Short mmCIF file of C-alpha atoms in Angstrom, two decimals:
data_model
loop_
_atom_site.label_atom_id
_atom_site.label_comp_id
_atom_site.label_asym_id
_atom_site.label_seq_id
_atom_site.Cartn_x
_atom_site.Cartn_y
_atom_site.Cartn_z
CA MET Z 1434 -6.38 -12.81 21.75
CA PRO Z 1435 -4.11 -11.24 24.35
CA VAL Z 1436 -2.80 -7.72 24.14
CA LYS Z 1437 0.93 -7.41 23.52
CA PRO Z 1438 1.87 -4.34 25.54
CA ALA Z 1439 4.52 -1.98 24.26
CA ASP Z 1440 7.59 -0.89 26.16
CA PRO Z 1441 7.89 2.76 25.05
CA THR Z 1442 10.80 4.92 26.09
CA ASP Z 1443 10.30 8.23 27.89
CA SER Z 1444 10.93 10.14 24.66
CA THR Z 1445 8.37 8.00 22.82
CA ARG Z 1446 5.71 8.59 25.47
CA ALA Z 1447 6.02 12.35 24.86
CA LYS Z 1448 4.93 11.96 21.23
CA GLN Z 1449 1.36 12.36 19.98
CA PRO Z 1450 -0.56 9.03 20.14
CA VAL Z 1451 -2.04 7.39 17.05
CA ILE Z 1452 -4.65 4.62 16.76
CA SER Z 1453 -4.07 2.14 13.94
CA LEU Z 1454 -6.94 0.00 12.59
CA PHE Z 1455 -6.64 -2.89 10.12
CA SER Z 1456 -2.92 -2.46 10.68
CA GLY Z 1457 -1.55 -5.50 8.86
CA ALA Z 1458 2.23 -5.59 8.83
CA GLY Z 1459 2.31 -1.86 9.50
CA GLY Z 1460 2.84 0.06 6.24
CA LEU Z 1461 0.80 3.09 7.34
CA ASP Z 1462 2.11 2.71 10.89
CA LEU Z 1463 5.67 2.85 9.62
CA ALA Z 1464 4.76 5.99 7.67
CA VAL Z 1465 3.30 7.55 10.85
CA GLU Z 1466 6.50 7.01 12.76
CA ARG Z 1467 8.78 7.96 9.85
CA VAL Z 1468 6.90 11.06 8.72
CA ALA Z 1469 9.95 13.22 9.53
CA ASP Z 1470 12.26 11.12 7.32
CA GLY Z 1471 13.55 12.54 4.07
CA PRO Z 1472 12.24 11.12 0.78
CA LEU Z 1473 13.11 7.71 -0.62
CA ARG Z 1474 15.37 4.88 0.56
CA ALA Z 1475 14.24 4.65 4.17
CA PRO Z 1476 17.14 4.89 6.63
CA ALA Z 1477 17.74 2.07 9.12
CA VAL Z 1478 17.12 4.51 11.98
CA PRO Z 1479 14.16 6.89 11.50
CA ALA Z 1480 14.32 10.62 12.13
CA ASP Z 1481 12.67 11.88 15.31
CA GLY Z 1482 9.05 12.58 14.41
CA PRO Z 1483 6.00 13.91 16.28
CA PHE Z 1484 3.89 10.71 16.41
CA ARG Z 1485 3.89 7.26 17.94
CA VAL Z 1486 1.47 4.45 17.12
CA ALA Z 1487 0.06 3.84 20.59
CA VAL Z 1488 -2.17 0.89 19.69
CA ALA Z 1489 -2.61 -1.24 16.57
CA THR Z 1490 -5.28 -3.84 15.88
CA ASP Z 1491 -5.88 -6.39 13.15
CA ALA Z 1492 -7.64 -9.72 12.69
CA ALA Z 1493 -4.36 -11.38 11.62
CA PRO Z 1494 -2.08 -12.07 14.63
CA GLN Z 1495 0.88 -12.93 12.40
CA ALA Z 1496 0.78 -9.51 10.70
CA LEU Z 1497 0.72 -7.83 14.11
CA ASP Z 1498 3.75 -9.92 15.11
CA THR Z 1499 5.54 -8.37 12.14
CA LEU Z 1500 4.37 -4.89 13.16
CA ALA Z 1501 5.51 -5.38 16.75
CA LEU Z 1502 8.89 -6.64 15.60
CA ASN Z 1503 9.52 -3.40 13.71
CA LEU Z 1504 7.62 -0.99 15.98
CA PRO Z 1505 8.32 -2.30 19.50
CA GLY Z 1506 6.82 0.83 21.05
CA THR Z 1507 3.34 -0.11 19.81
CA SER Z 1508 0.83 -2.16 21.81
CA THR Z 1509 -0.97 -4.66 19.57
CA LEU Z 1510 -4.45 -6.15 19.91
CA PRO Z 1511 -5.36 -9.05 17.59
CA GLY Z 1512 -9.06 -9.54 16.97
CA ASP Z 1513 -12.16 -8.72 14.96
CA ILE Z 1514 -12.72 -4.96 14.95
CA ARG Z 1515 -16.47 -5.61 15.08
CA GLU Z 1516 -15.95 -7.08 18.53
CA THR Z 1517 -13.40 -4.51 19.72
CA PRO Z 1518 -14.85 -1.54 21.64
CA THR Z 1519 -13.29 1.85 20.98
CA SER Z 1520 -12.95 2.23 24.75
CA GLU Z 1521 -10.62 -0.80 24.77
CA LEU Z 1522 -8.39 0.73 22.10
CA LEU Z 1523 -8.24 3.98 24.08
CA ARG Z 1524 -7.46 2.10 27.30
CA ILE Z 1525 -4.66 0.06 25.76
CA GLY Z 1526 -3.19 3.20 24.21
CA SER Z 1527 -3.50 5.13 27.51
CA MET Z 1528 -5.83 7.67 25.88
CA SER Z 1529 -9.17 9.32 26.48
CA GLU Z 1530 -11.64 10.58 23.90
CA GLY Z 1531 -10.06 13.41 21.91
CA ASP Z 1532 -6.46 12.51 22.85
CA ALA Z 1533 -5.48 10.72 19.64
CA ALA Z 1534 -3.72 12.84 17.05
CA LEU Z 1535 -4.68 10.45 14.28
CA VAL Z 1536 -6.68 7.36 13.42
CA VAL Z 1537 -5.16 5.56 10.43
CA GLY Z 1538 -5.98 2.35 8.61
CA GLY Z 1539 -7.07 0.55 5.49
CA PRO Z 1540 -10.15 -1.68 5.88
CA PRO Z 1541 -9.64 -4.95 3.96
CA CYS Z 1542 -10.07 -4.24 0.30
CA THR Z 1543 -11.56 -7.60 -0.77
CA PRO Z 1544 -15.11 -6.26 -1.26
CA PHE Z 1545 -13.87 -3.53 -3.59
CA SER Z 1546 -10.99 -5.22 -5.40
CA LYS Z 1547 -11.38 -5.86 -9.13
CA SER Z 1548 -10.00 -9.36 -8.51
CA GLY Z 1549 -13.26 -10.19 -6.77
CA PHE Z 1550 -15.66 -8.89 -9.42
CA TRP Z 1551 -16.40 -12.38 -10.66
CA LEU Z 1552 -18.47 -12.90 -7.49
CA ALA Z 1553 -21.98 -11.48 -7.82
CA GLU Z 1554 -22.04 -10.23 -4.24
CA LYS Z 1555 -18.87 -8.23 -4.89
CA ARG Z 1556 -20.08 -6.81 -8.20
CA GLU Z 1557 -23.29 -5.71 -6.52
CA SER Z 1558 -21.53 -4.35 -3.44
CA ARG Z 1559 -23.31 -6.81 -1.12
CA ASP Z 1560 -20.20 -8.20 0.55
CA PRO Z 1561 -20.68 -8.24 4.36
CA ASN Z 1562 -17.06 -7.17 4.86
CA ALA Z 1563 -18.06 -3.75 3.55
CA SER Z 1564 -19.36 -3.14 7.07
CA LEU Z 1565 -15.71 -2.82 8.13
CA LEU Z 1566 -15.83 0.69 6.69
CA GLU Z 1567 -18.55 1.42 9.23
CA GLU Z 1568 -16.32 0.10 12.01
CA TYR Z 1569 -13.59 2.52 10.95
CA VAL Z 1570 -16.09 5.39 11.11
CA ARG Z 1571 -17.31 4.16 14.48
CA VAL Z 1572 -13.82 4.44 15.98
CA VAL Z 1573 -13.35 7.93 14.50
CA ALA Z 1574 -16.72 9.01 15.92
CA GLN Z 1575 -15.97 7.68 19.40
CA ALA Z 1576 -12.24 8.41 19.68
CA ARG Z 1577 -12.52 11.91 18.11
CA PRO Z 1578 -8.95 12.11 16.78
CA GLU Z 1579 -7.53 15.37 15.51
CA ALA Z 1580 -7.50 13.84 12.02
CA PHE Z 1581 -7.85 10.53 10.22
CA VAL Z 1582 -6.34 8.83 7.17
CA LEU Z 1583 -8.28 6.00 5.48
CA GLU Z 1584 -6.70 4.03 2.63
CA ASN Z 1585 -8.36 1.60 0.23
CA VAL Z 1586 -8.29 0.23 -3.31
CA GLN Z 1587 -9.32 2.49 -6.17
CA ALA Z 1588 -12.37 0.33 -6.84
CA LEU Z 1589 -14.02 1.77 -3.73
CA THR Z 1590 -14.69 4.88 -5.84
CA TYR Z 1591 -16.24 3.00 -8.77
CA LYS Z 1592 -19.91 3.38 -9.63
CA THR Z 1593 -20.52 -0.21 -8.50
CA HIS Z 1594 -19.86 0.87 -4.90
CA GLU Z 1595 -21.28 4.38 -5.20
CA GLY Z 1596 -23.76 3.84 -2.38
CA HIS Z 1597 -21.13 2.68 0.10
CA PHE Z 1598 -18.73 5.43 -0.87
CA LYS Z 1599 -21.28 8.25 -0.63
CA GLN Z 1600 -22.50 6.96 2.72
CA LEU Z 1601 -18.94 6.83 4.01
CA LEU Z 1602 -18.21 10.42 3.01
CA SER Z 1603 -21.60 11.64 4.26
CA THR Z 1604 -21.14 10.10 7.70
CA LEU Z 1605 -17.62 11.48 8.08
CA SER Z 1606 -18.94 14.90 7.04
CA GLU Z 1607 -21.69 14.72 9.65
CA LEU Z 1608 -18.97 14.13 12.24
CA GLY Z 1609 -17.42 17.46 11.22
CA TYR Z 1610 -14.29 16.06 9.56
CA ASN Z 1611 -14.85 17.49 6.04
CA PRO Z 1612 -13.36 14.42 4.29
CA GLN Z 1613 -11.28 14.93 1.16
CA TRP Z 1614 -10.42 12.03 -1.13
CA LYS Z 1615 -8.11 11.36 -4.03
CA THR Z 1616 -6.78 8.35 -5.93
CA LEU Z 1617 -2.98 8.39 -5.89
CA LEU Z 1618 -0.48 6.47 -8.01
CA ALA Z 1619 2.34 5.20 -5.80
CA ALA Z 1620 4.93 5.72 -8.55
CA ASP Z 1621 4.15 9.46 -8.52
CA TYR Z 1622 5.60 9.60 -4.99
CA GLY Z 1623 8.85 7.72 -5.54
CA VAL Z 1624 7.53 4.18 -5.10
CA PRO Z 1625 8.85 1.85 -7.85
CA GLN Z 1626 5.41 0.34 -8.25
CA LEU Z 1627 2.37 1.26 -10.38
CA ARG Z 1628 -0.10 0.78 -7.53
CA LYS Z 1629 -3.19 2.98 -7.28
CA ARG Z 1630 -4.88 3.57 -3.93
CA VAL Z 1631 -7.58 5.95 -2.76
CA PHE Z 1632 -6.97 8.01 0.37
CA ILE Z 1633 -9.64 9.77 2.41
CA VAL Z 1634 -8.39 12.36 4.89
CA GLY Z 1635 -10.33 14.51 7.32
CA ARG Z 1636 -9.62 17.01 10.11
CA ARG Z 1637 -11.62 17.47 13.30
CA ASP Z 1638 -11.47 21.25 12.90
CA GLY Z 1639 -13.22 20.93 9.53
CA LYS Z 1640 -10.41 22.50 7.49
CA ALA Z 1641 -10.00 20.90 4.08
CA PHE Z 1642 -6.94 18.72 3.69
CA GLN Z 1643 -4.76 19.45 0.66
CA PHE Z 1644 -3.20 16.40 -0.97
CA PRO Z 1645 0.54 16.43 -1.66
CA GLU Z 1646 1.87 17.30 -5.06
CA ALA Z 1647 3.41 14.41 -6.97
CA THR Z 1648 7.20 14.26 -6.78
CA HIS Z 1649 7.70 12.01 -9.83
CA ALA Z 1650 6.05 11.47 -13.19
CA GLY Z 1651 6.01 8.96 -16.01
CA PRO Z 1652 3.88 6.64 -18.13
CA SER Z 1653 1.34 4.28 -16.63
CA GLU Z 1654 -1.67 2.26 -17.75
CA THR Z 1655 -3.77 5.42 -18.06
CA THR Z 1656 -1.05 8.08 -18.54
CA LYS Z 1657 0.56 8.65 -21.92
CA THR Z 1658 1.81 12.22 -21.28
CA TRP Z 1659 3.39 13.44 -18.07
CA ASP Z 1660 5.17 16.37 -16.42
CA LEU Z 1661 8.68 16.40 -17.86
CA THR Z 1662 9.88 18.83 -15.17
CA LYS Z 1663 9.60 16.10 -12.54
CA PRO Z 1664 12.01 13.18 -12.06
CA LEU Z 1665 10.95 10.05 -13.93
CA HIS Z 1666 9.27 7.27 -11.98
CA VAL Z 1667 11.76 5.13 -10.05
CA SER Z 1668 12.44 1.94 -12.01
CA ALA Z 1669 12.79 -1.56 -10.59
CA GLU Z 1670 16.48 -1.60 -11.53
CA GLU Z 1671 17.05 1.68 -9.70
CA ALA Z 1672 15.19 0.33 -6.68
CA PHE Z 1673 17.42 -2.75 -6.56
CA ALA Z 1674 20.67 -0.77 -6.94
CA GLY Z 1675 23.29 -1.83 -4.40
CA LEU Z 1676 21.13 -4.65 -3.09
CA THR Z 1677 22.77 -8.00 -2.40
CA THR Z 1678 20.46 -11.00 -2.27
CA VAL Z 1679 20.81 -14.75 -1.94
CA PRO Z 1680 18.76 -17.49 -3.63
CA GLU Z 1681 15.54 -18.49 -1.86
CA VAL Z 1682 13.90 -21.90 -1.71
CA GLY Z 1683 11.31 -22.37 -4.45
CA GLU Z 1684 12.20 -19.17 -6.28
CA LEU Z 1685 12.42 -20.74 -9.75
CA VAL Z 1686 9.27 -20.86 -11.87
CA GLU Z 1687 8.93 -24.54 -12.75
CA GLY Z 1688 6.07 -26.80 -13.78
CA LYS Z 1689 3.68 -26.57 -16.72
CA TYR Z 1690 4.62 -23.02 -17.77
CA GLY Z 1691 8.20 -22.90 -16.49
CA GLU Z 1692 9.81 -23.03 -19.92
CA LEU Z 1693 7.39 -20.48 -21.37
CA ALA Z 1694 7.95 -18.08 -18.45
CA ALA Z 1695 11.71 -18.16 -19.01
CA GLU Z 1696 11.23 -17.13 -22.65
CA VAL Z 1697 9.14 -14.03 -21.82
CA PRO Z 1698 11.31 -10.87 -22.05
CA GLY Z 1699 11.41 -8.27 -19.30
CA GLY Z 1700 8.31 -6.07 -19.37
CA GLN Z 1701 6.22 -8.66 -21.23
CA ASN Z 1702 3.68 -11.27 -20.06
CA TYR Z 1703 1.88 -14.30 -21.51
CA LEU Z 1704 0.90 -12.19 -24.54
CA TRP Z 1705 4.46 -12.77 -25.74
CA HIS Z 1706 3.32 -16.31 -26.52
CA THR Z 1707 0.40 -15.31 -28.75
CA GLU Z 1708 0.30 -14.98 -32.53
CA ARG Z 1709 0.83 -11.22 -32.25
CA TYR Z 1710 4.26 -11.34 -30.60
CA GLY Z 1711 7.60 -13.09 -30.99
CA GLY Z 1712 7.17 -16.11 -28.75
CA ARG Z 1713 5.29 -19.34 -29.22
CA ASN Z 1714 1.65 -19.28 -30.23
CA GLU Z 1715 0.44 -20.89 -26.99
CA PHE Z 1716 -2.32 -18.57 -25.75
CA LYS Z 1717 -5.29 -16.72 -27.16
CA TRP Z 1718 -5.15 -12.93 -27.12
CA ARG Z 1719 -6.27 -11.47 -23.78
CA SER Z 1720 -7.33 -14.85 -22.45
CA ARG Z 1721 -5.51 -14.49 -19.11
CA TYR Z 1722 -4.99 -11.92 -16.38
CA TRP Z 1723 -2.33 -9.32 -17.21
CA THR Z 1724 -0.06 -10.63 -14.45
CA PHE Z 1725 0.12 -14.16 -15.90
CA LEU Z 1726 3.80 -14.87 -16.71
CA LEU Z 1727 4.54 -11.16 -16.20
CA ARG Z 1728 8.23 -10.19 -16.01
CA LEU Z 1729 9.56 -6.97 -14.51
CA ALA Z 1730 10.89 -4.38 -16.92
CA PRO Z 1731 14.17 -3.15 -15.42
CA ASP Z 1732 13.66 0.37 -16.76
CA ARG Z 1733 10.12 0.85 -15.41
CA PRO Z 1734 8.33 0.56 -12.07
CA SER Z 1735 6.85 -2.78 -11.08
CA SER Z 1736 3.17 -3.57 -11.47
CA THR Z 1737 1.21 -3.92 -8.22
CA LEU Z 1738 2.63 -6.64 -5.99
CA GLN Z 1739 0.04 -9.36 -5.46
CA ALA Z 1740 -0.76 -10.52 -1.94
CA GLN Z 1741 -1.70 -14.06 -2.95
CA PRO Z 1742 -0.27 -14.80 -6.39
CA GLY Z 1743 -0.69 -18.15 -8.09
CA PRO Z 1744 2.42 -20.08 -9.18
CA TYR Z 1745 2.53 -18.34 -12.56
CA VAL Z 1746 1.48 -14.86 -11.48
CA GLY Z 1747 4.18 -12.19 -11.59
CA PRO Z 1748 5.84 -9.90 -11.63
CA PHE Z 1749 8.88 -12.15 -11.84
CA HIS Z 1750 12.44 -10.85 -12.07
CA TRP Z 1751 13.73 -10.06 -15.57
CA GLU Z 1752 16.75 -12.36 -15.12
CA ASN Z 1753 16.76 -16.11 -15.68
CA LEU Z 1754 18.65 -18.66 -13.60
CA THR Z 1755 19.65 -22.25 -14.37
CA ASN Z 1756 17.86 -25.07 -12.58
CA THR Z 1757 19.45 -28.35 -11.46
CA GLU Z 1758 18.94 -29.82 -14.93
CA GLY Z 1759 20.68 -26.92 -16.64
CA ALA Z 1760 17.52 -25.35 -18.07
CA LEU Z 1761 16.83 -21.62 -17.86
CA ARG Z 1762 14.01 -20.60 -15.57
CA ALA Z 1763 12.46 -17.28 -14.50
CA ARG Z 1764 12.72 -16.52 -10.81
CA ARG Z 1765 10.39 -14.99 -8.28
CA LEU Z 1766 11.31 -11.78 -6.51
CA ARG Z 1767 13.31 -12.25 -3.34
CA VAL Z 1768 12.18 -10.78 -0.04
CA PRO Z 1769 14.76 -7.93 -0.02
CA GLU Z 1770 13.54 -6.99 -3.51
CA LEU Z 1771 9.92 -6.97 -2.36
CA LEU Z 1772 10.92 -4.63 0.46
CA ARG Z 1773 12.61 -2.29 -2.01
CA LEU Z 1774 9.52 -2.22 -4.25
CA MET Z 1775 7.47 -1.29 -1.17
CA THR Z 1776 10.11 1.34 -0.18
CA PHE Z 1777 10.37 -0.33 3.23
CA PRO Z 1778 13.72 -0.09 5.02
CA ASP Z 1779 16.15 -2.91 4.22
CA ASN Z 1780 16.18 -3.94 7.89
CA PHE Z 1781 12.40 -4.44 8.02
CA ARG Z 1782 11.67 -7.95 9.29
CA VAL Z 1783 8.62 -10.02 8.34
CA VAL Z 1784 7.32 -13.02 10.30
CA GLY Z 1785 6.31 -16.25 8.57
CA SER Z 1786 6.90 -18.34 5.45
CA ARG Z 1787 7.64 -16.95 1.99
CA ALA Z 1788 3.90 -17.03 1.20
CA ASP Z 1789 3.15 -15.26 4.50
CA ILE Z 1790 5.69 -12.57 3.69
CA GLN Z 1791 4.26 -12.05 0.20
CA ARG Z 1792 0.75 -11.74 1.62
CA GLN Z 1793 1.73 -9.24 4.31
CA LEU Z 1794 3.76 -7.03 1.98
CA GLY Z 1795 1.23 -7.28 -0.86
CA ASN Z 1796 -1.50 -6.06 1.49
CA ALA Z 1797 0.58 -3.22 2.92
CA VAL Z 1798 0.69 0.47 2.01
CA PRO Z 1799 4.04 1.36 0.35
CA LEU Z 1800 5.98 3.42 2.86
CA GLU Z 1801 6.70 6.40 0.62
CA LEU Z 1802 3.10 6.66 -0.53
CA GLY Z 1803 1.76 6.60 3.02
CA LYS Z 1804 4.47 8.99 4.13
CA ALA Z 1805 3.63 11.51 1.40
CA VAL Z 1806 0.02 11.75 2.59
CA LEU Z 1807 0.90 11.75 6.27
CA ARG Z 1808 3.68 14.28 5.85
CA ALA Z 1809 1.27 16.65 4.09
CA LEU Z 1810 -1.23 16.20 6.92
CA THR Z 1811 1.44 16.64 9.59
CA LEU Z 1812 2.61 19.87 7.96
CA GLN Z 1813 -0.93 21.22 7.71
CA LEU Z 1814 -1.66 20.35 11.34
CA GLY Z 1815 1.51 22.18 12.37
CA TYR Z 1816 3.36 19.27 13.95
CA ILE Z 1817 6.42 19.75 11.74
CA GLU Z 1818 7.76 22.74 9.83
CA ALA Z 1819 8.31 22.94 6.09
CA GLU Z 1820 11.83 21.98 5.07
CA THR Z 1821 11.57 22.26 1.27
CA ASP Z 1822 9.95 24.59 -1.23
CA SER Z 1823 7.36 21.90 -1.94
CA ASP Z 1824 6.60 21.60 1.77
CA ASP Z 1825 6.27 25.36 2.09
CA ARG Z 1826 3.88 25.60 -0.86
CA LEU Z 1827 1.79 22.80 0.59
CA VAL Z 1828 1.47 24.53 3.96
CA ARG Z 1829 0.50 27.81 2.27
CA SER Z 1830 -2.05 26.04 0.07
CA ALA Z 1831 -3.72 24.63 3.15
CA SER Z 1832 -4.17 28.14 4.50
CA GLY Z 1833 -5.70 29.28 1.22
CA SER Z 1834 -2.75 31.29 -0.14
CA ILE Z 1835 -2.20 29.09 -3.16
CA LEU Z 1836 -3.61 25.91 -4.63
CA ILE Z 1837 -1.58 22.87 -5.57
CA SER Z 1838 -3.13 20.83 -8.35
#
């Protein structure tokens, strides 16, 4: 596939270059370039930050078209990373070994996602795509960036994949990067979504990276008590505040379960229609995935947005609309609402059909989650100065003065 060269401005060229791998639609890339933005509700025009994504690569050309549309200063290279030499990435980004400030990226999570555990090769960690982790390490080893940020699904840390995970950390340690890892809940960083992702961060100088302190708190699947001194997780209703949307083709949930979906209250799922709840007794208890007929609760964050949901997989909006026959039907989330749940700017544009858009956004890193990690790293590397008390404590913790839990 041909390279799509960027057309950076003089001011952009002066910024520190970043290599993006497995870039997708550019969630982490957006965080790189917006690391100087304030928290929440991304502005239409980003603040002037220290980095530019010099080159981005992914196997999906359509996703890179989306990235290029929103980050026109980035050169994109579609293709299989296993067939892409590091030297080519450096050449396209006008870099030499050691020039890159960062390497960022999230190798495809399919081998480690719980949704794939029904396949024996995934349960046993034999999926050949796991080698993509090795390709990420290969680029870090050959490009020698000042630091790297690797993102993946939480399942990468499970015992099932213990061998892969230990090998990954061991190899990065041998390269001198002293990798630190932590599973983060997106809602704890202002994202109105209960999405968990593991981040691995390392520095070329071997100093240990300190993860950012959570900015929000609240209940989740595994959290029943939380820090009451922090603002509550951002709810879906708060995320949609002030947003004007228009109906989209195919947004109503019709077909076999259309009527049942419309009867499910906000915050509930198919379990509403079991003998234990107030709906119809249509399903056996815990016989379906949690997301089946799932409706958003307006007063809580969304569940994880699915990249490839089936026709009855939510979360759907809590409101019902009337179809052409006058019957109430649940509706799917509209694209502007998906962007809000990902904390992407309202003017972010996505290439493709509605299914393409869902896939690209569902696979992306929520902007505020990526930005929290990258801002902490940027502060600790000294590229920006602390602007808040939390920032200042984080910088001091990295130097050993204090420790943030």
